[in-house]
Amino acid sequence: QTVVTQEPSFSVSPGGTVTLTCGLSSGSVSTGYYPSWYQQTPGQTPRTLIYSTITRSSGVPDRFSGSILGNKAALTITGAQADDESDYYCVLYMGSGVWVFGGGTKLTVL
Amino acid sequence: QVQLQESGPGLVKPSETLSLTCTVSGGSFTSSSNSWGWIRQPPGQGLEWIGTVSSSGTSYSNPSLKSRVTISVDTSKNQFSLRLTSVTAADTAVYYCARFYWNDVSIDYWGQGALVTVSS
């Protein structure tokens, strides 16, 4: 079964830049998987940040950006703020109606 | 603005069937650009895709749950539903309903989530 991999945790200093990645247990992530990224703070509903690899959802600050880095999808936060401290999930569309979530990355801003 | 609201029992006994319904308001429920789906999150854990259904009734589900999952749609009520059979404590989770938007290939609207506990 396909496993989507994410770093379990990451930390960044306020004002710093961090890149979270989204990979596959077997193979490379490409734009054809339409990677999307979601932010979830504790007790809240997930919020869409990025879809189709690079497109920011409405209202998302431009310090959030998506890309493909090497064989993984990536979410970069430039100029991290305290309220960016959240869990971040990537999702890949595998085709044939199947979606797979990554395990999520817990981002600490300190 | 699309809004989704989950409803159903918050407590289900082991071996029984979990049933949830999602009511959608706003937007076009029957647009071919939309599928409607379920995602769950066990306490303290990550998100898991359960499955989706189109307004025409075509459904897909997570292979790890496939034999236990049924997702159906009622276009007359702008609702879709989840049935998960033979539940165990491992099925305790917050269950979200969501819109899967094909124009963006993303999950763009989420319900608030419904906590379902499996316990006797």
PDB file of N, CA and C in Angstrom, chain A residues 66-102:
ATOM      1  N   GLY A  66       4.256  26.505  -2.517  1.00  0.00           N
ATOM      2  CA  GLY A  66       4.395  25.087  -2.786  1.00  0.00           C
ATOM      3  C   GLY A  66       5.288  24.867  -3.991  1.00  0.00           C
ATOM      4  N   SER A  67       5.902  23.699  -4.029  1.00  0.00           N
ATOM      5  CA  SER A  67       6.804  23.381  -5.131  1.00  0.00           C
ATOM      6  C   SER A  67       7.057  21.883  -5.163  1.00  0.00           C
ATOM      7  N   ILE A  68       7.818  21.476  -6.168  1.00  0.00           N
ATOM      8  CA  ILE A  68       8.416  20.143  -6.200  1.00  0.00           C
ATOM      9  C   ILE A  68       9.918  20.341  -5.997  1.00  0.00           C
ATOM     10  N   LEU A  69      10.442  19.669  -4.997  1.00  0.00           N
ATOM     11  CA  LEU A  69      11.881  19.722  -4.726  1.00  0.00           C
ATOM     12  C   LEU A  69      12.435  18.304  -4.838  1.00  0.00           C
ATOM     13  N   GLY A  70      13.224  18.106  -5.882  1.00  0.00           N
ATOM     14  CA  GLY A  70      13.726  16.753  -6.092  1.00  0.00           C
ATOM     15  C   GLY A  70      12.575  15.806  -6.373  1.00  0.00           C
ATOM     16  N   ASN A  71      12.451  14.782  -5.547  1.00  0.00           N
ATOM     17  CA  ASN A  71      11.393  13.788  -5.765  1.00  0.00           C
ATOM     18  C   ASN A  71      10.246  13.931  -4.778  1.00  0.00           C
ATOM     19  N   LYS A  72      10.115  15.140  -4.176  1.00  0.00           N
ATOM     20  CA  LYS A  72       9.073  15.358  -3.198  1.00  0.00           C
ATOM     21  C   LYS A  72       8.325  16.658  -3.476  1.00  0.00           C
ATOM     22  N   ALA A  73       7.108  16.732  -2.999  1.00  0.00           N
ATOM     23  CA  ALA A  73       6.406  18.006  -2.930  1.00  0.00           C
ATOM     24  C   ALA A  73       6.895  18.741  -1.689  1.00  0.00           C
ATOM     25  N   ALA A  74       6.848  20.052  -1.748  1.00  0.00           N
ATOM     26  CA  ALA A  74       7.366  20.849  -0.645  1.00  0.00           C
ATOM     27  C   ALA A  74       6.458  22.020  -0.348  1.00  0.00           C
ATOM     28  N   LEU A  75       6.374  22.353   0.947  1.00  0.00           N
ATOM     29  CA  LEU A  75       5.683  23.539   1.417  1.00  0.00           C
ATOM     30  C   LEU A  75       6.728  24.396   2.130  1.00  0.00           C
ATOM     31  N   THR A  76       6.919  25.599   1.647  1.00  0.00           N
ATOM     32  CA  THR A  76       7.877  26.506   2.253  1.00  0.00           C
ATOM     33  C   THR A  76       7.154  27.667   2.910  1.00  0.00           C
ATOM     34  N   ILE A  77       7.529  27.934   4.144  1.00  0.00           N
ATOM     35  CA  ILE A  77       7.006  29.083   4.874  1.00  0.00           C
ATOM     36  C   ILE A  77       8.162  30.060   5.048  1.00  0.00           C
ATOM     37  N   THR A  78       8.015  31.235   4.492  1.00  0.00           N
ATOM     38  CA  THR A  78       9.065  32.258   4.543  1.00  0.00           C
ATOM     39  C   THR A  78       8.645  33.355   5.517  1.00  0.00           C
ATOM     40  N   GLY A  79       9.498  33.619   6.523  1.00  0.00           N
ATOM     41  CA  GLY A  79       9.114  34.600   7.531  1.00  0.00           C
ATOM     42  C   GLY A  79       8.077  34.027   8.483  1.00  0.00           C
ATOM     43  N   ALA A  80       8.407  32.917   9.105  1.00  0.00           N
ATOM     44  CA  ALA A  80       7.450  32.214   9.959  1.00  0.00           C
ATOM     45  C   ALA A  80       6.968  33.104  11.108  1.00  0.00           C
ATOM     46  N   GLN A  81       5.687  32.960  11.414  1.00  0.00           N
ATOM     47  CA  GLN A  81       5.082  33.709  12.510  1.00  0.00           C
ATOM     48  C   GLN A  81       4.597  32.739  13.575  1.00  0.00           C
ATOM     49  N   ALA A  82       4.359  33.272  14.734  1.00  0.00           N
ATOM     50  CA  ALA A  82       3.947  32.429  15.855  1.00  0.00           C
ATOM     51  C   ALA A  82       2.675  31.641  15.540  1.00  0.00           C
ATOM     52  N   ASP A  83       1.748  32.273  14.821  1.00  0.00           N
ATOM     53  CA  ASP A  83       0.488  31.560  14.552  1.00  0.00           C
ATOM     54  C   ASP A  83       0.602  30.573  13.395  1.00  0.00           C
ATOM     55  N   ASP A  84       1.815  30.370  12.881  1.00  0.00           N
ATOM     56  CA  ASP A  84       2.036  29.286  11.917  1.00  0.00           C
ATOM     57  C   ASP A  84       2.273  27.965  12.633  1.00  0.00           C
ATOM     58  N   GLU A  85       2.384  28.016  13.952  1.00  0.00           N
ATOM     59  CA  GLU A  85       2.588  26.787  14.723  1.00  0.00           C
ATOM     60  C   GLU A  85       1.326  25.940  14.621  1.00  0.00           C
ATOM     61  N   SER A  86       1.418  24.841  13.905  1.00  0.00           N
ATOM     62  CA  SER A  86       0.265  24.018  13.539  1.00  0.00           C
ATOM     63  C   SER A  86       0.763  22.663  13.071  1.00  0.00           C
ATOM     64  N   ASP A  87      -0.202  21.803  12.767  1.00  0.00           N
ATOM     65  CA  ASP A  87       0.084  20.571  12.048  1.00  0.00           C
ATOM     66  C   ASP A  87      -0.163  20.820  10.564  1.00  0.00           C
ATOM     67  N   TYR A  88       0.714  20.275   9.737  1.00  0.00           N
ATOM     68  CA  TYR A  88       0.593  20.446   8.284  1.00  0.00           C
ATOM     69  C   TYR A  88       0.505  19.075   7.630  1.00  0.00           C
ATOM     70  N   TYR A  89      -0.499  18.923   6.787  1.00  0.00           N
ATOM     71  CA  TYR A  89      -0.723  17.659   6.107  1.00  0.00           C
ATOM     72  C   TYR A  89      -0.644  17.857   4.600  1.00  0.00           C
ATOM     73  N   CYS A  90       0.020  16.919   3.939  1.00  0.00           N
ATOM     74  CA  CYS A  90      -0.076  16.898   2.483  1.00  0.00           C
ATOM     75  C   CYS A  90      -1.021  15.777   2.075  1.00  0.00           C
ATOM     76  N   VAL A  91      -1.606  15.933   0.918  1.00  0.00           N
ATOM     77  CA  VAL A  91      -2.478  14.918   0.338  1.00  0.00           C
ATOM     78  C   VAL A  91      -2.083  14.742  -1.116  1.00  0.00           C
ATOM     79  N   LEU A  92      -2.008  13.510  -1.547  1.00  0.00           N
ATOM     80  CA  LEU A  92      -1.756  13.208  -2.949  1.00  0.00           C
ATOM     81  C   LEU A  92      -2.974  12.533  -3.552  1.00  0.00           C
ATOM     82  N   TYR A  93      -3.283  12.916  -4.797  1.00  0.00           N
ATOM     83  CA  TYR A  93      -4.317  12.201  -5.527  1.00  0.00           C
ATOM     84  C   TYR A  93      -3.626  11.128  -6.364  1.00  0.00           C
ATOM     85  N   MET A  94      -3.955   9.866  -6.044  1.00  0.00           N
ATOM     86  CA  MET A  94      -3.252   8.733  -6.647  1.00  0.00           C
ATOM     87  C   MET A  94      -3.873   8.289  -7.967  1.00  0.00           C
ATOM     88  N   GLY A  95      -5.014   8.905  -8.323  1.00  0.00           N
ATOM     89  CA  GLY A  95      -5.750   8.468  -9.503  1.00  0.00           C
ATOM     90  C   GLY A  95      -6.782   7.410  -9.126  1.00  0.00           C
ATOM     91  N   SER A  96      -7.662   7.115 -10.050  1.00  0.00           N
ATOM     92  CA  SER A  96      -8.722   6.116  -9.838  1.00  0.00           C
ATOM     93  C   SER A  96      -9.531   6.398  -8.590  1.00  0.00           C
ATOM     94  N   GLY A  97      -9.701   7.675  -8.285  1.00  0.00           N
ATOM     95  CA  GLY A  97     -10.552   8.086  -7.172  1.00  0.00           C
ATOM     96  C   GLY A  97      -9.926   7.995  -5.806  1.00  0.00           C
ATOM     97  N   VAL A  98      -8.651   7.650  -5.722  1.00  0.00           N
ATOM     98  CA  VAL A  98      -7.997   7.393  -4.436  1.00  0.00           C
ATOM     99  C   VAL A  98      -7.120   8.569  -3.999  1.00  0.00           C
ATOM    100  N   TRP A  99      -7.318   8.974  -2.749  1.00  0.00           N
ATOM    101  CA  TRP A  99      -6.527  10.035  -2.125  1.00  0.00           C
ATOM    102  C   TRP A  99      -5.761   9.435  -0.941  1.00  0.00           C
ATOM    103  N   VAL A 100      -4.551   9.947  -0.702  1.00  0.00           N
ATOM    104  CA  VAL A 100      -3.763   9.472   0.433  1.00  0.00           C
ATOM    105  C   VAL A 100      -3.175  10.668   1.180  1.00  0.00           C
ATOM    106  N   PHE A 101      -3.416  10.684   2.479  1.00  0.00           N
ATOM    107  CA  PHE A 101      -2.840  11.718   3.345  1.00  0.00           C
ATOM    108  C   PHE A 101      -1.463  11.292   3.824  1.00  0.00           C
ATOM    109  N   GLY A 102      -0.580  12.257   3.977  1.00  0.00           N
ATOM    110  CA  GLY A 102       0.646  12.026   4.711  1.00  0.00           C
ATOM    111  C   GLY A 102       0.349  12.017   6.202  1.00  0.00           C
TER     112      GLY A 102
END
